[in-house]
Amino acid sequence: MELLTNHLLTLILFFPVLAALVLLWLPKRQLKLIRWTALAVSLIPFLLTVYLWTQFKLGQAGFQFEEQYTWYAAIHSTFHIGVDGLSLMMVLLTTLLMPLALLASFNIKDHVKAYMILFLLLETGMLGVFLSVDLLIFFVFWEVGLVPMYFLINQWGSEKGEREIWKGVKVLARNYASLKFIIYTMAGSLGLFLAIQMLGVFFQNYDLPVLYQKWNALTSGTMLGLSVSTVKTVAFWAFVVAFAVKIPVWPFHTWLPDAHTEAPTAGSMILAGVLLKLGAYGFLRLVLPLYPAESQRYAGALAFLAVMAIVFGSFASYGQRDFKRLVAYSSVNHMGFVLLGIAAAAKVGIHSTDAALNLSSNFALNGAVLQMFNHGLSAAGMFFLVGVIYERTHTRNLDDYGGLFPLVPVYGGILIFTSMASLGLPGLNGFVSEFLVVRGSWPVLTVYTAVAMIGLLFTGAFILKGIKSVLHGPVNERWVGHLSEINTREILVMAPLMALMLVIGIYPAWILDVINKAVTMLFG
Amino acid sequence: MHFPILSIIVFIPLVAGLLILLYKPDQKKAIRVTALTAAALALLLSIIVYIAYDKSVGGYQFLEQYKWMPFLGISLKFGVDGMSVPLILLTGIVMLTGVMISWGIEDRPREFFAFLFILATGVFGVFSSLDLFMLFFFYEIAVFPMYLLIVIWGWIKTREYAAMKLTLYLFIGSVVSLVGALVMYWASGLHTFDMLLLEHAHFTPEFQKLWFPFVFLGFAVLGGIFPFHNWSPDGHVAAPTAVSMFHAGVLMKLGAFAALRVGIMLLPEGAKFHMKWIIFLALVNIVYGAFIAMVQTDFKYVIGFSSVSHMGLVMMGFATLTPEGLTGAGVQMFSHGVMTALFFAAVGMVYDRAHTREISELGGMIKFLPLVAIGFIIASLVSMGMPGFSGFVAEFPIYMGLWKTRWLIAVIAAISIVVTAAYILLVVHRVFFGYMPTKFEGHIGPINNLDKMALVLWCVIMIGLGLFPSLMVPWVQTGVQHVLALLGGA
Amino acid sequence: MSAIAPTTILAILPEILLLVLGILVLIVDPFWKKDESRRAGLGWLTAGGLLVIFAASIFLARPGSEPQPVLGGMLRHDWLAFAFKIFFLFAAAVTVLFFVDTEQLNRHAESYLLLLAATLGMCLMASAADLVMLFLAIETTSIPLYILAGFLTQDEKSAESGFKYMLFGAMTSAVLLYGLSLAYGFSGKTDLLELSASFASFSPLALGTIFLILVGLAFKVSLFPFHFWAPDVYEGAPTPVTGFLSTASKAAGFAVLMRLFTTAFPAISKNWTWILAILATLTMTVGNLIALAQLKDEGNIKRLLAYSSIAHAGYAMIGVVAFSEMGIASAVFYLIAYLLTNLAAFGIVIALSRVVGSDSIAAYKGLSRRNPTLALMMLVAFLSLSGMPPFGGFVAKVFVFTAAIEKGWIWLAVVGVLNSIIGLYYYLTVLKYIYLYRMEGENEELHPVPLTRPYALALAVLTIGVIMTGVIVAPWVRLAMNAASGLF
């Protein structure tokens, strides 16, 4: 038991790697064995996280279950991990979605072992970002998570589709998408890379609590031959760009539609479900605490980008003929709300004494974090459902569907349910978070929020359009007799998601409480 | 400490090489087994030295000194410090894996292994030498076998040209440094070549500023510094696999290391004065090397230019003259050595089966060479500086050092990270994934057990060092401390 | 006449023994059966005799710590003389071994005799401390060598070589004699040690004297611009003779040069060192550059080695230019290493041309497969010539450059270093022929190059010597330093 409590986070973090090593030794032809083993071991981090949730002390400030080991002493970086309310949410999301994604992957037939191993390694990468309390470790896991996803898209992504890169040279769409994904993200992270180094050199320490304190204490003087405020501004934007690419925020979003569309189903689930949250988490964990003044100054710009994401995301979604791409753009749209909430909170800042504004800021942040969680659920669900129908019809073109509801009523029901959550129907989770964000941003960033409403309108439009194309209307003769209903395994994948969507929609207190306490403690 | 372990390590390859020459040309099995045994022994001893090195004390350890030419103050002096001990280990690793990879050489294996081992003795000798004359002695011994190895066993199309170019370039570099070293000998007034004594020679600043560029750049030619790097890509490509491994993996480190030992450590004032512009040469290496690698059509040339780029990082680390930069450079020498050994071995394995290195003609190799592909992927991740692997452990401190000196260079150099990622992923994709051209069907045989062992060994090292920097960084740090003491005190 | 003291006899022991050996060979010759065994027998006898003389000299004829005048100051028994004498004896022994299996040279005792006579002359050259003795010694050396060069009377090239050598040699000897007589004219003395007083300042007459003397010595040493004879003579002469010419004869010239200039003209060293420096530069450069022209299939290896020898004279001269103990020592060491290496190189040339019948570069194709051991020895020799460790050539070059830099001749060291690069190029190219290129038809196993016993022995000793001068350096350096100290 001691081991468990003292090293709980390390266990959660590295269990997937251990599991991957175990899988390495399994014979690669035993597909069933591999799949079930992978699923079983992926449940363990989830169970450990639930345990963590129960043991987590609400209302206690700072990081809990901290562990710190020497790592790279020469440059003053330690392996320092810990959870607070914010990261706990994200860890829960990750460890929840993982088993579901693996369960969803049971229909993969090529190189199953490699696939499962990569997924497990990916899980560690993502968990590491959420759990790290050392800036260098944060970066390590940030980058590490890119590699498994690159290969997952590259090797198990959609087989059809080509992109022309230049002068008639055509490559497979998944190759294009995966390379674009990794290069884009790495390029975006260059600024982060450099800024982190600068911080490490300047303060001879990478520990987050130390950096929060020291970096904020540094307000005047010169550094590197420039004034501190200039350096801080540049570093701020460097951080912002890196996270903006990940969220993704317009105009850094162009990698997403390709990556999401070409990724295998489970890959898209995790991409949209968790990976995008890494960017938002970066904003909350690093940008706001390290650069409160700059965040406040440039909150308007951030809000602008967020609103562009919301609006353009929804417009683009509306215009899609590819079902998966439609869902992909919807992610841009939904994550825009996250950033809007963050921007609002940034604008108010931590020093405001106006109670009303503080309340709004609080709402906005709560909404943003909850939206992160919610979108994780609904996006994973939506992508999975797209995968379900693709598997049966081998097309993602909306025009090829039509009136499928009578043929696959259960599927249709689930699809409608999930879409409604995505749309923000009251009673389901999406409404709660979006409402909080809008309520929080309206007093602070009125114009932006107003424009965002257009996006919200179109969100409804594209979702309904999507459902209509797939489920409603005259039955498409092509599929009569060729379409099998959603099976048990697939329902099992959706069930937890749907349950959570409903529960959070009706009774959000259990989760909002955790979020609220975390947000309040972090951002006052 | 009286067991002369360093001289044994240095001379095992030579003795083994001479022994091999005594075999009859058709005793191929005996030749190979002797080579493997000697290499394994050398590696074992290097591991012992590595582990036994006392980090808490630091400084030069395992000292041995034998009189050689007392009239000139030359002695055969061996010793290792924190910077050289990882390099000795690296040489042991590359030597053993090089022998393993060369198991299949059919044309005059006797001479091949003999020359390769003479080369190895030279390399070990330079890393362990604490006498300036003997450093050159071993340095030249490490140069001339390259000519023979490339010209006889290299790639038919360019071997004659590449071998001659390489040898002349390296020789020119070394004699330029030699003149500088002899001038140092004369100017110190100490009438000795003993480097430990020369560290305290107190050369005048004017002398140091004048002679540092000759000494440093002369050695840095072997490190591949721009604009004297031109011998390297052609040399890499023309050489047979094991020789490329040695060349990029160890030989280029010789140059950088000697530049450190003789240039920076003995002429610190000169170093401080000139690094301001040498840092730009290193920057060109990094960025230019990466861009050129991107446009290559021959698989091996990509790796060759990537070596030029990565060695630029080593020299960049040196040029910062900061603890972080020097530490990073020390680790990078080791990390890059292992990584590039894997790269060239993989290239060789593909070439031996496909008989082409044109990227456009290759594809889908992972189907028949899965371990090679995975090894290559891991090495690619190291080359991109991906955290979790040794490349990150090496590159990150170098950038930190840059922040302390010229941060703008850090920003420009960071571009190379993305370019590197792009070209290496593209190469991985085109060669190992995708469709295999039908002409290769049935011709791609599997790799043998020795090849597999070598690949696994390299991967374990790269991942191990990436996850646990404390496996090497503390050693390097003790060496760096000494260098900094010389820089500060001078 | 005063009784000849034992010390005197010991001082000239090598010369006396050489004379004895020569007479012995001459006497034995008519009585030796004129059959197959004779060819080898006589040679082995001579070689054995030389070995005995060599051993005797080392054990008995060693000089003391102070140089001694001998025979009324005609000769000087010091370490310089001793060192060079044992080189000559060794070189002669090895050359005799090369003669043993060479057609025409082994048929008559005359060839051995001439060699012994030349060696005698060289020993005298090394120890000569008097102007007259000097000239006598030089002529005693040269005339037998002229004949040996042209020994192959049926061969046009050999005849031409002998004739050219004699003509050039005679002419330069005459000029040398004139210079020596001028020296006598100034000082009124023939003893070298007493000349220095008259040459205390650099007058035009001093310049003239030096110049004239230099003509003769430069010829012997093949220094620019008196090197023109060397390529043709080396190419045409029987190869063993070429080997001897390029090493021992050149070394003898150096011995004289060193002794003469350091003893007789020390005060004006600043001037003549400059002259020698410039000549050395030109020698090295010209020698190396023209050697490049031989790098084609039709090129001649003997000509290549001739140009290489010319260049090496330049390198050795750098040591002399650094007018110091270390400088002379480095030059002596250089000559030791060079002697061993060049003899080895020429030995291999002979071994191959015996079987192939050609001295062209193309004949070396595929040698590594025809006789790997021979190829390895050539590798050792050429790498030593190019100045690579662990061979004597490396140590020698570094030694010479160090001495030069110590005396401030940095530019000269740089020239030497740059020239080494050119040298490396052509040495490596020949090695490329040996190791990479194949014979026509690629059937090297059918055309091995066997080595007979004398060659095997000689080459083995030489190769080991080349390696030893690079690895176990101290004894040789001590010898060289002792030699140098006697002059200062």
mmCIF file with all atom_site columns, N, CA, C and O in Angstrom, chain A residues 71-72 74 136 140 143-144 151 154-155 175 190 193-194 197 201 206 224, chain B residues 377 386-387 393 396-397 399-400 403-404 407 414 417-418 429 433 467 473 477:
data_model
loop_
_atom_site.group_PDB
_atom_site.id
_atom_site.type_symbol
_atom_site.label_atom_id
_atom_site.label_alt_id
_atom_site.label_comp_id
_atom_site.label_asym_id
_atom_site.label_entity_id
_atom_site.label_seq_id
_atom_site.pdbx_PDB_ins_code
_atom_site.Cartn_x
_atom_site.Cartn_y
_atom_site.Cartn_z
_atom_site.occupancy
_atom_site.B_iso_or_equiv
_atom_site.pdbx_formal_charge
_atom_site.auth_seq_id
_atom_site.auth_comp_id
_atom_site.auth_asym_id
_atom_site.auth_atom_id
_atom_site.pdbx_PDB_model_num
ATOM 1   N N  . TRP A 1 71  ? 17.195 13.763 -12.135 1.00 0.00 ? 71  TRP A N  1
ATOM 2   C CA . TRP A 1 71  ? 17.174 13.288 -13.509 1.00 0.00 ? 71  TRP A CA 1
ATOM 3   C C  . TRP A 1 71  ? 18.367 13.815 -14.272 1.00 0.00 ? 71  TRP A C  1
ATOM 4   O O  . TRP A 1 71  ? 19.318 13.125 -14.555 1.00 0.00 ? 71  TRP A O  1
ATOM 5   N N  . TYR A 1 72  ? 18.339 15.099 -14.599 1.00 0.00 ? 72  TYR A N  1
ATOM 6   C CA . TYR A 1 72  ? 19.436 15.673 -15.368 1.00 0.00 ? 72  TYR A CA 1
ATOM 7   C C  . TYR A 1 72  ? 20.024 16.787 -14.499 1.00 0.00 ? 72  TYR A C  1
ATOM 8   O O  . TYR A 1 72  ? 19.812 17.976 -14.757 1.00 0.00 ? 72  TYR A O  1
ATOM 9   N N  . ALA A 1 74  ? 22.841 18.011 -14.192 1.00 0.00 ? 74  ALA A N  1
ATOM 10  C CA . ALA A 1 74  ? 23.778 18.985 -14.770 1.00 0.00 ? 74  ALA A CA 1
ATOM 11  C C  . ALA A 1 74  ? 23.083 20.257 -15.209 1.00 0.00 ? 74  ALA A C  1
ATOM 12  O O  . ALA A 1 74  ? 23.659 21.329 -15.197 1.00 0.00 ? 74  ALA A O  1
ATOM 13  N N  . LEU A 1 136 ? 11.193 21.151 -17.988 1.00 0.00 ? 136 LEU A N  1
ATOM 14  C CA . LEU A 1 136 ? 11.900 20.345 -18.973 1.00 0.00 ? 136 LEU A CA 1
ATOM 15  C C  . LEU A 1 136 ? 11.197 19.017 -19.186 1.00 0.00 ? 136 LEU A C  1
ATOM 16  O O  . LEU A 1 136 ? 11.048 18.553 -20.308 1.00 0.00 ? 136 LEU A O  1
ATOM 17  N N  . VAL A 1 140 ? 9.760  17.336 -22.495 1.00 0.00 ? 140 VAL A N  1
ATOM 18  C CA . VAL A 1 140 ? 10.125 15.986 -22.923 1.00 0.00 ? 140 VAL A CA 1
ATOM 19  C C  . VAL A 1 140 ? 8.882  15.205 -23.314 1.00 0.00 ? 140 VAL A C  1
ATOM 20  O O  . VAL A 1 140 ? 8.788  14.646 -24.403 1.00 0.00 ? 140 VAL A O  1
ATOM 21  N N  . GLU A 1 143 ? 7.028  16.476 -26.552 1.00 0.00 ? 143 GLU A N  1
ATOM 22  C CA . GLU A 1 143 ? 7.574  16.019 -27.809 1.00 0.00 ? 143 GLU A CA 1
ATOM 23  C C  . GLU A 1 143 ? 7.405  14.525 -27.995 1.00 0.00 ? 143 GLU A C  1
ATOM 24  O O  . GLU A 1 143 ? 7.115  14.043 -29.091 1.00 0.00 ? 143 GLU A O  1
ATOM 25  N N  . VAL A 1 144 ? 7.613  13.790 -26.893 1.00 0.00 ? 144 VAL A N  1
ATOM 26  C CA . VAL A 1 144 ? 7.585  12.330 -27.009 1.00 0.00 ? 144 VAL A CA 1
ATOM 27  C C  . VAL A 1 144 ? 6.254  11.846 -27.539 1.00 0.00 ? 144 VAL A C  1
ATOM 28  O O  . VAL A 1 144 ? 6.169  10.900 -28.309 1.00 0.00 ? 144 VAL A O  1
ATOM 29  N N  . PHE A 1 151 ? 3.412  7.670  -36.260 1.00 0.00 ? 151 PHE A N  1
ATOM 30  C CA . PHE A 1 151 ? 3.394  6.337  -36.867 1.00 0.00 ? 151 PHE A CA 1
ATOM 31  C C  . PHE A 1 151 ? 1.994  5.769  -36.947 1.00 0.00 ? 151 PHE A C  1
ATOM 32  O O  . PHE A 1 151 ? 1.658  5.060  -37.888 1.00 0.00 ? 151 PHE A O  1
ATOM 33  N N  . ASN A 1 154 ? 0.519  7.367  -39.959 1.00 0.00 ? 154 ASN A N  1
ATOM 34  C CA . ASN A 1 154 ? 1.274  6.970  -41.138 1.00 0.00 ? 154 ASN A CA 1
ATOM 35  C C  . ASN A 1 154 ? 0.995  5.537  -41.573 1.00 0.00 ? 154 ASN A C  1
ATOM 36  O O  . ASN A 1 154 ? 0.865  5.227  -42.749 1.00 0.00 ? 154 ASN A O  1
ATOM 37  N N  . GLN A 1 155 ? 0.932  4.643  -40.611 1.00 0.00 ? 155 GLN A N  1
ATOM 38  C CA . GLN A 1 155 ? 0.849  3.230  -40.949 1.00 0.00 ? 155 GLN A CA 1
ATOM 39  C C  . GLN A 1 155 ? -0.551 2.667  -40.909 1.00 0.00 ? 155 GLN A C  1
ATOM 40  O O  . GLN A 1 155 ? -0.852 1.702  -41.600 1.00 0.00 ? 155 GLN A O  1
ATOM 41  N N  . ASN A 1 175 ? 0.237  9.813  -45.369 1.00 0.00 ? 175 ASN A N  1
ATOM 42  C CA . ASN A 1 175 ? 1.643  10.194 -45.219 1.00 0.00 ? 175 ASN A CA 1
ATOM 43  C C  . ASN A 1 175 ? 1.775  11.695 -45.126 1.00 0.00 ? 175 ASN A C  1
ATOM 44  O O  . ASN A 1 175 ? 2.510  12.234 -44.305 1.00 0.00 ? 175 ASN A O  1
ATOM 45  N N  . LEU A 1 190 ? 9.142  25.018 -31.513 1.00 0.00 ? 190 LEU A N  1
ATOM 46  C CA . LEU A 1 190 ? 10.509 25.538 -31.475 1.00 0.00 ? 190 LEU A CA 1
ATOM 47  C C  . LEU A 1 190 ? 10.619 26.723 -30.543 1.00 0.00 ? 190 LEU A C  1
ATOM 48  O O  . LEU A 1 190 ? 11.565 26.854 -29.767 1.00 0.00 ? 190 LEU A O  1
ATOM 49  N N  . PHE A 1 193 ? 10.615 25.522 -27.116 1.00 0.00 ? 193 PHE A N  1
ATOM 50  C CA . PHE A 1 193 ? 11.929 24.932 -26.861 1.00 0.00 ? 193 PHE A CA 1
ATOM 51  C C  . PHE A 1 193 ? 12.935 26.007 -26.469 1.00 0.00 ? 193 PHE A C  1
ATOM 52  O O  . PHE A 1 193 ? 13.614 25.925 -25.448 1.00 0.00 ? 193 PHE A O  1
ATOM 53  N N  . LEU A 1 194 ? 12.985 27.039 -27.280 1.00 0.00 ? 194 LEU A N  1
ATOM 54  C CA . LEU A 1 194 ? 13.972 28.083 -27.027 1.00 0.00 ? 194 LEU A CA 1
ATOM 55  C C  . LEU A 1 194 ? 13.646 28.847 -25.749 1.00 0.00 ? 194 LEU A C  1
ATOM 56  O O  . LEU A 1 194 ? 14.532 29.145 -24.947 1.00 0.00 ? 194 LEU A O  1
ATOM 57  N N  . GLN A 1 197 ? 14.578 26.903 -22.712 1.00 0.00 ? 197 GLN A N  1
ATOM 58  C CA . GLN A 1 197 ? 16.020 26.946 -22.472 1.00 0.00 ? 197 GLN A CA 1
ATOM 59  C C  . GLN A 1 197 ? 16.418 28.242 -21.814 1.00 0.00 ? 197 GLN A C  1
ATOM 60  O O  . GLN A 1 197 ? 17.233 28.281 -20.898 1.00 0.00 ? 197 GLN A O  1
ATOM 61  N N  . VAL A 1 201 ? 18.298 28.549 -18.329 1.00 0.00 ? 201 VAL A N  1
ATOM 62  C CA . VAL A 1 201 ? 19.623 29.156 -18.206 1.00 0.00 ? 201 VAL A CA 1
ATOM 63  C C  . VAL A 1 201 ? 19.587 30.300 -17.214 1.00 0.00 ? 201 VAL A C  1
ATOM 64  O O  . VAL A 1 201 ? 20.439 30.440 -16.349 1.00 0.00 ? 201 VAL A O  1
ATOM 65  N N  . TYR A 1 206 ? 14.446 24.277 -13.436 1.00 0.00 ? 206 TYR A N  1
ATOM 66  C CA . TYR A 1 206 ? 13.296 24.078 -14.298 1.00 0.00 ? 206 TYR A CA 1
ATOM 67  C C  . TYR A 1 206 ? 12.035 23.777 -13.517 1.00 0.00 ? 206 TYR A C  1
ATOM 68  O O  . TYR A 1 206 ? 11.004 23.486 -14.108 1.00 0.00 ? 206 TYR A O  1
ATOM 69  N N  . LEU A 1 224 ? 19.542 39.616 -21.537 1.00 0.00 ? 224 LEU A N  1
ATOM 70  C CA . LEU A 1 224 ? 19.988 39.336 -22.903 1.00 0.00 ? 224 LEU A CA 1
ATOM 71  C C  . LEU A 1 224 ? 20.082 40.609 -23.732 1.00 0.00 ? 224 LEU A C  1
ATOM 72  O O  . LEU A 1 224 ? 19.814 40.621 -24.925 1.00 0.00 ? 224 LEU A O  1
ATOM 73  N N  . ILE B 2 377 ? 14.740 4.013  -37.171 1.00 0.00 ? 377 ILE B N  1
ATOM 74  C CA . ILE B 2 377 ? 13.781 4.986  -36.653 1.00 0.00 ? 377 ILE B CA 1
ATOM 75  C C  . ILE B 2 377 ? 14.256 5.554  -35.326 1.00 0.00 ? 377 ILE B C  1
ATOM 76  O O  . ILE B 2 377 ? 14.189 6.765  -35.087 1.00 0.00 ? 377 ILE B O  1
ATOM 77  N N  . MET B 2 386 ? 14.910 14.231 -30.256 1.00 0.00 ? 386 MET B N  1
ATOM 78  C CA . MET B 2 386 ? 13.648 13.926 -29.587 1.00 0.00 ? 386 MET B CA 1
ATOM 79  C C  . MET B 2 386 ? 13.918 13.563 -28.126 1.00 0.00 ? 386 MET B C  1
ATOM 80  O O  . MET B 2 386 ? 14.770 12.724 -27.849 1.00 0.00 ? 386 MET B O  1
ATOM 81  N N  . PRO B 2 387 ? 13.217 14.198 -27.208 1.00 0.00 ? 387 PRO B N  1
ATOM 82  C CA . PRO B 2 387 ? 13.416 13.852 -25.797 1.00 0.00 ? 387 PRO B CA 1
ATOM 83  C C  . PRO B 2 387 ? 13.121 12.384 -25.564 1.00 0.00 ? 387 PRO B C  1
ATOM 84  O O  . PRO B 2 387 ? 12.290 11.782 -26.221 1.00 0.00 ? 387 PRO B O  1
ATOM 85  N N  . VAL B 2 393 ? 19.423 14.707 -24.687 1.00 0.00 ? 393 VAL B N  1
ATOM 86  C CA . VAL B 2 393 ? 20.303 14.918 -23.537 1.00 0.00 ? 393 VAL B CA 1
ATOM 87  C C  . VAL B 2 393 ? 21.542 15.691 -23.961 1.00 0.00 ? 393 VAL B C  1
ATOM 88  O O  . VAL B 2 393 ? 22.090 16.493 -23.210 1.00 0.00 ? 393 VAL B O  1
ATOM 89  N N  . PHE B 2 396 ? 20.175 19.613 -25.785 1.00 0.00 ? 396 PHE B N  1
ATOM 90  C CA . PHE B 2 396 ? 19.541 20.631 -24.951 1.00 0.00 ? 396 PHE B CA 1
ATOM 91  C C  . PHE B 2 396 ? 20.546 21.504 -24.205 1.00 0.00 ? 396 PHE B C  1
ATOM 92  O O  . PHE B 2 396 ? 20.450 22.738 -24.240 1.00 0.00 ? 396 PHE B O  1
ATOM 93  N N  . PRO B 2 397 ? 21.533 20.910 -23.537 1.00 0.00 ? 397 PRO B N  1
ATOM 94  C CA . PRO B 2 397 ? 22.503 21.773 -22.852 1.00 0.00 ? 397 PRO B CA 1
ATOM 95  C C  . PRO B 2 397 ? 23.302 22.658 -23.803 1.00 0.00 ? 397 PRO B C  1
ATOM 96  O O  . PRO B 2 397 ? 23.689 23.765 -23.444 1.00 0.00 ? 397 PRO B O  1
ATOM 97  N N  . TYR B 2 399 ? 22.206 24.130 -26.451 1.00 0.00 ? 399 TYR B N  1
ATOM 98  C CA . TYR B 2 399 ? 21.392 25.317 -26.676 1.00 0.00 ? 399 TYR B CA 1
ATOM 99  C C  . TYR B 2 399 ? 21.389 26.210 -25.446 1.00 0.00 ? 399 TYR B C  1
ATOM 100 O O  . TYR B 2 399 ? 21.417 27.440 -25.546 1.00 0.00 ? 399 TYR B O  1
ATOM 101 N N  . MET B 2 400 ? 21.360 25.568 -24.281 1.00 0.00 ? 400 MET B N  1
ATOM 102 C CA . MET B 2 400 ? 21.414 26.386 -23.071 1.00 0.00 ? 400 MET B CA 1
ATOM 103 C C  . MET B 2 400 ? 22.694 27.189 -23.023 1.00 0.00 ? 400 MET B C  1
ATOM 104 O O  . MET B 2 400 ? 22.704 28.364 -22.654 1.00 0.00 ? 400 MET B O  1
ATOM 105 N N  . TRP B 2 403 ? 22.411 30.167 -25.165 1.00 0.00 ? 403 TRP B N  1
ATOM 106 C CA . TRP B 2 403 ? 21.668 31.259 -24.556 1.00 0.00 ? 403 TRP B CA 1
ATOM 107 C C  . TRP B 2 403 ? 22.581 32.127 -23.695 1.00 0.00 ? 403 TRP B C  1
ATOM 108 O O  . TRP B 2 403 ? 22.388 33.330 -23.571 1.00 0.00 ? 403 TRP B O  1
ATOM 109 N N  . LYS B 2 404 ? 23.584 31.482 -23.119 1.00 0.00 ? 404 LYS B N  1
ATOM 110 C CA . LYS B 2 404 ? 24.486 32.268 -22.276 1.00 0.00 ? 404 LYS B CA 1
ATOM 111 C C  . LYS B 2 404 ? 25.433 33.128 -23.091 1.00 0.00 ? 404 LYS B C  1
ATOM 112 O O  . LYS B 2 404 ? 25.984 34.085 -22.581 1.00 0.00 ? 404 LYS B O  1
ATOM 113 N N  . TRP B 2 407 ? 22.315 34.411 -27.918 1.00 0.00 ? 407 TRP B N  1
ATOM 114 C CA . TRP B 2 407 ? 21.022 33.741 -28.000 1.00 0.00 ? 407 TRP B CA 1
ATOM 115 C C  . TRP B 2 407 ? 20.460 33.736 -29.406 1.00 0.00 ? 407 TRP B C  1
ATOM 116 O O  . TRP B 2 407 ? 19.693 32.859 -29.785 1.00 0.00 ? 407 TRP B O  1
ATOM 117 N N  . ALA B 2 414 ? 18.055 26.523 -34.089 1.00 0.00 ? 414 ALA B N  1
ATOM 118 C CA . ALA B 2 414 ? 16.876 25.697 -33.821 1.00 0.00 ? 414 ALA B CA 1
ATOM 119 C C  . ALA B 2 414 ? 16.140 25.347 -35.101 1.00 0.00 ? 414 ALA B C  1
ATOM 120 O O  . ALA B 2 414 ? 15.417 24.348 -35.158 1.00 0.00 ? 414 ALA B O  1
ATOM 121 N N  . ILE B 2 417 ? 16.603 21.905 -36.310 1.00 0.00 ? 417 ILE B N  1
ATOM 122 C CA . ILE B 2 417 ? 15.903 20.778 -35.671 1.00 0.00 ? 417 ILE B CA 1
ATOM 123 C C  . ILE B 2 417 ? 14.739 20.338 -36.529 1.00 0.00 ? 417 ILE B C  1
ATOM 124 O O  . ILE B 2 417 ? 14.533 19.146 -36.784 1.00 0.00 ? 417 ILE B O  1
ATOM 125 N N  . VAL B 2 418 ? 13.988 21.325 -36.992 1.00 0.00 ? 418 VAL B N  1
ATOM 126 C CA . VAL B 2 418 ? 12.821 20.989 -37.795 1.00 0.00 ? 418 VAL B CA 1
ATOM 127 C C  . VAL B 2 418 ? 13.249 20.420 -39.148 1.00 0.00 ? 418 VAL B C  1
ATOM 128 O O  . VAL B 2 418 ? 12.677 19.441 -39.638 1.00 0.00 ? 418 VAL B O  1
ATOM 129 N N  . HIS B 2 429 ? 10.596 7.210  -44.299 1.00 0.00 ? 429 HIS B N  1
ATOM 130 C CA . HIS B 2 429 ? 9.372  6.805  -44.956 1.00 0.00 ? 429 HIS B CA 1
ATOM 131 C C  . HIS B 2 429 ? 9.657  6.212  -46.317 1.00 0.00 ? 429 HIS B C  1
ATOM 132 O O  . HIS B 2 429 ? 9.119  5.170  -46.681 1.00 0.00 ? 429 HIS B O  1
ATOM 133 N N  . PHE B 2 433 ? 9.233  2.384  -45.530 1.00 0.00 ? 433 PHE B N  1
ATOM 134 C CA . PHE B 2 433 ? 7.789  2.172  -45.672 1.00 0.00 ? 433 PHE B CA 1
ATOM 135 C C  . PHE B 2 433 ? 7.404  2.298  -47.125 1.00 0.00 ? 433 PHE B C  1
ATOM 136 O O  . PHE B 2 433 ? 8.225  2.362  -48.011 1.00 0.00 ? 433 PHE B O  1
ATOM 137 N N  . LEU B 2 467 ? 16.972 8.211  -21.312 1.00 0.00 ? 467 LEU B N  1
ATOM 138 C CA . LEU B 2 467 ? 16.106 8.176  -20.139 1.00 0.00 ? 467 LEU B CA 1
ATOM 139 C C  . LEU B 2 467 ? 16.876 8.484  -18.864 1.00 0.00 ? 467 LEU B C  1
ATOM 140 O O  . LEU B 2 467 ? 16.324 9.029  -17.914 1.00 0.00 ? 467 LEU B O  1
ATOM 141 N N  . VAL B 2 473 ? 26.421 11.859 -18.003 1.00 0.00 ? 473 VAL B N  1
ATOM 142 C CA . VAL B 2 473 ? 26.669 13.278 -17.786 1.00 0.00 ? 473 VAL B CA 1
ATOM 143 C C  . VAL B 2 473 ? 27.631 13.565 -16.630 1.00 0.00 ? 473 VAL B C  1
ATOM 144 O O  . VAL B 2 473 ? 28.500 14.429 -16.761 1.00 0.00 ? 473 VAL B O  1
ATOM 145 N N  . GLN B 2 477 ? 30.850 15.941 -16.893 1.00 0.00 ? 477 GLN B N  1
ATOM 146 C CA . GLN B 2 477 ? 30.934 17.156 -16.076 1.00 0.00 ? 477 GLN B CA 1
ATOM 147 C C  . GLN B 2 477 ? 32.277 17.327 -15.399 1.00 0.00 ? 477 GLN B C  1
ATOM 148 O O  . GLN B 2 477 ? 32.781 18.445 -15.290 1.00 0.00 ? 477 GLN B O  1
#
